[in-house]
Amino acid sequence: MGTLAKILKEQWEWRKQILSLGLFDLRKISRGAVLGPFWIFAKPAVYIGVFWFALEVGLRSGDSSGSGAPYILWLMGGLVPWFYIQEILGAGVDVFHRYNYLVTKIKFPLPGIPTIFSISTFVVQLGLIIGLLVVYFICGQTLDWYLIQIPIALVLMFVFFNMFSLMTSSLSAISKDFLSLMKTLSTPLFWLSGIIFNIFTIHNATLQSILLLNPIAFIAAMYRCAVYDKMWIWDRPSACIGFVVVFALTLIATLVIYRRTHEEVSDVL
């Protein structure tokens, strides 16, 4: 608990610097481009369009939900959070090398560095949420209480994957092999996380329970409950239990790994 208290204290004391650097990191992405922010959202929009065409038009796998929501909302419910998670699984698992100068020259608190990257990526996610809601209302869906699950999912996603980034970055700074492992796992995680298939339609209960231990599947399920299924995520207790278990284990692992490696990171870098 002492390690957790120290991490939270450092995050709070350096909150202004963390927020400022996170927003500055976001501005660097569009610097020098005439259209600026357009390019930040162009890639996700193209990906969504291509997947929608391939799955609904090409493979004819799309259908409407019982609430009348079209397939595009189900697809976006999985892909929109994936764009945030993908960044964490990519550059986010090695942020200490990405922000090397903060570690070796400024002596910035290590727990705040993953948050810098998470903030810049999170702002993009908020823009994608706006796009999701625009499509949601264009499809004729109405404002209801189920949509409150989106901000809840955003908070859970930010906290969990920021914690995950701190854990993996600590290991990546010590071992390049771990970094290579995480890069290798990124693509399999996409295909096995229920982003483009419905885990809840799998009839094998054991396999379904194993897949629901994946926090990515839980976040996607929350988005889809809000905009497509029109139900509460806690009506699917297997998904909630799996997320709580993995969250607790990841928190413990993060605290243990950070406590054992934080003094070595600056020396290694």
Coordinates of C-alpha atoms in Angstrom, one line a residue:
M1 CA 0.0 0.0 0.0
G2 CA 2.9 2.3 0.6
T3 CA 4.0 2.0 -3.1
L4 CA 0.5 2.7 -4.3
A5 CA 0.3 5.8 -2.0
K6 CA 3.6 7.0 -3.3
I7 CA 2.5 6.6 -7.0
L8 CA -0.7 8.4 -6.4
K9 CA 1.0 11.2 -4.5
E10 CA 3.5 11.8 -7.2
Q11 CA 0.8 11.8 -9.9
W12 CA -1.1 14.5 -7.9
E13 CA 1.9 16.7 -7.1
W14 CA 3.0 16.7 -10.7
R15 CA -0.5 16.8 -12.2
K16 CA -0.1 20.2 -13.9
Q17 CA 3.2 19.2 -15.6
I18 CA 1.7 15.8 -16.6
L19 CA -1.3 17.4 -18.2
S20 CA 0.8 20.1 -20.0
L21 CA 3.2 17.5 -21.4
G22 CA 0.3 15.3 -22.5
L23 CA -1.4 18.0 -24.5
F24 CA 2.0 19.1 -25.9
D25 CA 2.6 15.6 -27.0
L26 CA -0.7 15.6 -28.8
R27 CA 0.1 18.8 -30.6
K28 CA 3.4 17.4 -31.9
I29 CA 1.4 14.7 -33.9
S30 CA -0.2 17.3 -36.1
R31 CA 2.6 19.9 -36.2
G32 CA 3.6 20.9 -39.7
A33 CA 0.4 19.5 -41.3
V34 CA -2.1 22.0 -42.9
L35 CA -5.1 20.0 -41.9
G36 CA -3.7 19.2 -38.5
P37 CA -6.2 17.3 -36.3
F38 CA -7.9 15.8 -39.4
W39 CA -5.1 13.3 -39.8
I40 CA -5.4 12.2 -36.2
F41 CA -8.9 10.9 -36.9
A42 CA -8.4 10.0 -40.6
K43 CA -6.8 6.6 -39.9
P44 CA -9.5 5.4 -37.5
A45 CA -12.2 6.5 -39.9
V46 CA -10.7 4.6 -42.8
Y47 CA -10.2 1.5 -40.6
I48 CA -13.9 1.6 -39.5
G49 CA -15.1 2.1 -43.1
V50 CA -13.0 -0.8 -44.4
F51 CA -14.0 -3.2 -41.7
W52 CA -17.7 -2.2 -42.1
F53 CA -17.6 -2.8 -45.8
A54 CA -15.7 -6.1 -45.5
L55 CA -17.9 -7.6 -42.7
E56 CA -21.3 -6.2 -43.5
V57 CA -21.3 -5.7 -47.2
G58 CA -18.7 -8.3 -48.3
L59 CA -19.2 -11.2 -45.8
R60 CA -22.8 -10.2 -45.0
S61 CA -22.2 -10.9 -41.3
G62 CA -23.9 -7.8 -40.0
D63 CA -27.4 -7.6 -38.6
S64 CA -29.5 -5.3 -36.4
S65 CA -29.8 -5.8 -32.7
G66 CA -33.0 -6.4 -30.8
S67 CA -33.1 -2.7 -30.1
G68 CA -33.0 -1.9 -33.8
A69 CA -29.4 -0.6 -33.8
P70 CA -27.5 -1.2 -37.0
Y71 CA -24.4 -3.3 -37.3
I72 CA -22.1 -0.3 -37.8
L73 CA -22.7 0.7 -34.1
W74 CA -21.7 -2.8 -33.0
L75 CA -18.6 -2.6 -35.0
M76 CA -17.7 0.9 -33.8
G77 CA -18.3 -0.2 -30.3
G78 CA -15.4 -2.5 -30.6
L79 CA -13.1 -0.6 -32.8
V80 CA -13.3 2.8 -31.1
P81 CA -11.8 1.7 -27.8
W82 CA -9.4 -0.5 -29.6
F83 CA -7.7 2.5 -31.2
Y84 CA -6.8 3.7 -27.7
I85 CA -5.8 0.3 -26.5
Q86 CA -3.7 -0.3 -29.6
E87 CA -1.6 2.8 -28.8
I88 CA -1.0 1.6 -25.3
L89 CA 0.0 -1.9 -26.5
G90 CA 2.3 -0.2 -29.0
A91 CA 4.3 2.9 -27.9
G92 CA 2.6 2.8 -24.5
V93 CA 4.5 -0.4 -23.3
D94 CA 7.9 1.4 -23.7
V95 CA 7.2 5.0 -22.7
F96 CA 10.4 5.3 -20.6
H97 CA 12.4 5.0 -23.8
R98 CA 10.0 7.3 -25.6
Y99 CA 10.4 10.0 -23.0
N100 CA 14.0 9.1 -22.2
Y101 CA 14.9 12.8 -21.4
L102 CA 12.4 12.9 -18.6
V103 CA 14.0 10.0 -16.9
T104 CA 17.7 10.8 -17.3
K105 CA 17.8 14.6 -17.4
I106 CA 14.8 16.0 -15.5
K107 CA 14.3 13.2 -13.0
F108 CA 10.5 13.3 -13.7
P109 CA 8.5 10.9 -11.4
L110 CA 8.3 7.6 -13.3
P111 CA 4.6 6.9 -12.6
G112 CA 3.7 10.2 -14.3
I113 CA 5.4 9.4 -17.6
P114 CA 2.9 6.7 -18.7
T115 CA 0.1 9.2 -17.8
I116 CA 1.6 11.7 -20.2
F117 CA 1.2 9.3 -23.1
S118 CA -2.2 8.1 -21.9
I119 CA -3.5 11.7 -21.8
S120 CA -2.5 12.5 -25.4
T121 CA -4.0 9.2 -26.6
F122 CA -7.1 9.7 -24.4
V123 CA -7.9 13.1 -26.1
V124 CA -8.0 11.3 -29.4
Q125 CA -10.3 8.7 -27.9
L126 CA -12.7 11.5 -26.8
G127 CA -12.8 12.8 -30.4
L128 CA -13.6 9.2 -31.6
I129 CA -16.4 9.0 -29.0
I130 CA -17.9 12.2 -30.4
G131 CA -17.8 10.5 -33.9
L132 CA -19.4 7.4 -32.5
L133 CA -22.2 9.4 -31.0
V134 CA -22.7 11.3 -34.2
V135 CA -23.2 8.0 -36.1
Y136 CA -25.4 6.8 -33.2
F137 CA -27.8 9.6 -33.6
I138 CA -27.7 9.6 -37.4
C139 CA -28.8 5.9 -37.2
G140 CA -31.9 7.1 -35.5
Q141 CA -31.0 6.0 -31.9
T142 CA -32.3 8.0 -29.0
L143 CA -30.7 9.4 -25.9
D144 CA -31.0 7.0 -23.0
W145 CA -29.4 6.1 -19.7
Y146 CA -27.5 3.2 -21.2
L147 CA -25.1 5.8 -22.7
I148 CA -23.8 6.6 -19.3
Q149 CA -21.7 3.4 -19.6
I150 CA -19.4 5.1 -22.1
P151 CA -17.9 7.6 -19.6
I152 CA -17.6 4.8 -17.0
A153 CA -15.8 2.6 -19.6
L154 CA -13.5 5.5 -20.4
V155 CA -12.5 5.9 -16.8
L156 CA -11.9 2.2 -16.3
M157 CA -10.0 2.0 -19.6
F158 CA -7.8 4.9 -18.7
V159 CA -7.0 3.7 -15.2
F160 CA -6.4 0.1 -16.2
F161 CA -4.2 0.7 -19.2
N162 CA -2.3 3.5 -17.6
M163 CA -1.4 1.1 -14.9
F164 CA -0.6 -1.6 -17.5
S165 CA 1.7 0.9 -19.3
L166 CA 3.6 1.6 -16.1
M167 CA 4.1 -2.1 -15.4
T168 CA 5.1 -3.0 -19.0
S169 CA 7.3 0.1 -19.4
S170 CA 9.2 -0.8 -16.3
L171 CA 9.9 -4.3 -17.7
S172 CA 10.7 -3.0 -21.2
A173 CA 13.3 -0.7 -19.8
I174 CA 15.0 -3.6 -18.2
S175 CA 14.6 -6.2 -20.9
K176 CA 14.3 -5.7 -24.7
D177 CA 13.0 -9.2 -24.9
F178 CA 9.9 -8.2 -23.0
L179 CA 9.3 -5.4 -25.4
S180 CA 9.6 -7.7 -28.4
L181 CA 7.1 -10.1 -26.7
M182 CA 4.5 -7.3 -26.3
K183 CA 4.9 -6.2 -29.9
T184 CA 4.4 -9.8 -30.9
L185 CA 1.2 -10.1 -28.8
S186 CA -0.5 -7.0 -30.1
T187 CA -2.0 -8.5 -33.3
P188 CA -3.2 -11.8 -31.6
L189 CA -4.9 -9.7 -28.9
F190 CA -6.9 -7.8 -31.6
W191 CA -8.2 -11.0 -33.1
L192 CA -8.9 -12.8 -29.8
S193 CA -10.5 -9.9 -27.9
G194 CA -13.9 -9.9 -29.4
I195 CA -13.3 -6.7 -31.4
I196 CA -14.7 -8.1 -34.6
F197 CA -16.7 -11.1 -33.3
N198 CA -19.2 -11.6 -30.5
I199 CA -17.7 -13.5 -27.5
F200 CA -21.2 -13.9 -26.0
T201 CA -22.3 -16.0 -28.9
I202 CA -19.7 -18.7 -28.2
H203 CA -21.5 -21.8 -26.9
N204 CA -18.4 -23.3 -25.2
A205 CA -18.8 -21.8 -21.6
T206 CA -15.2 -22.6 -20.7
L207 CA -13.7 -20.9 -23.7
Q208 CA -16.1 -17.9 -23.3
S209 CA -15.0 -17.5 -19.7
I210 CA -11.3 -17.6 -20.7
L211 CA -11.8 -14.9 -23.4
L212 CA -13.7 -12.7 -21.0
L213 CA -10.6 -12.5 -18.7
N214 CA -9.3 -10.2 -21.4
P215 CA -9.9 -6.6 -20.2
I216 CA -10.1 -5.5 -23.9
A217 CA -13.1 -7.7 -24.3
F218 CA -14.8 -6.1 -21.2
I219 CA -14.2 -2.5 -22.4
A220 CA -15.6 -3.4 -25.9
A221 CA -18.6 -5.1 -24.2
M222 CA -19.3 -1.9 -22.2
Y223 CA -19.3 0.3 -25.3
R224 CA -21.6 -2.1 -27.1
C225 CA -24.0 -2.4 -24.2
A226 CA -24.3 1.4 -24.4
V227 CA -24.8 2.0 -28.1
Y228 CA -26.0 -1.4 -29.5
D229 CA -27.3 -4.0 -27.1
K230 CA -29.1 -1.5 -24.8
M231 CA -28.4 -3.3 -21.6
W232 CA -26.2 -2.9 -18.5
I233 CA -22.8 -4.5 -18.4
W234 CA -23.5 -5.9 -15.0
D235 CA -26.3 -8.0 -16.6
R236 CA -23.3 -10.0 -17.9
P237 CA -21.7 -10.9 -14.6
S238 CA -19.1 -13.2 -16.2
A239 CA -17.6 -10.2 -18.0
C240 CA -17.6 -8.1 -14.8
I241 CA -16.0 -10.8 -12.7
G242 CA -13.3 -11.4 -15.2
F243 CA -12.4 -7.7 -15.4
V244 CA -12.3 -7.3 -11.6
V245 CA -10.0 -10.3 -11.2
V246 CA -7.6 -9.2 -13.9
F247 CA -7.6 -5.6 -12.6
A248 CA -6.7 -6.7 -9.1
L249 CA -3.9 -9.0 -10.3
T250 CA -2.5 -6.3 -12.6
L251 CA -2.5 -3.8 -9.8
I252 CA -0.6 -6.1 -7.6
A253 CA 1.9 -7.0 -10.3
T254 CA 2.4 -3.3 -11.2
L255 CA 3.1 -2.4 -7.6
V256 CA 5.6 -5.3 -7.1
I257 CA 7.4 -4.7 -10.4
Y258 CA 7.6 -0.9 -10.0
R259 CA 8.9 -1.3 -6.4
R260 CA 11.7 -3.6 -7.6
T261 CA 12.7 -1.8 -10.8
H262 CA 12.1 1.9 -10.4
E263 CA 15.6 2.6 -9.0
E264 CA 17.2 0.7 -11.9
V265 CA 15.3 2.2 -14.8
S266 CA 17.3 5.5 -14.9
D267 CA 20.6 3.6 -14.7
V268 CA 19.6 1.2 -17.6
L269 CA 18.4 4.1 -19.8

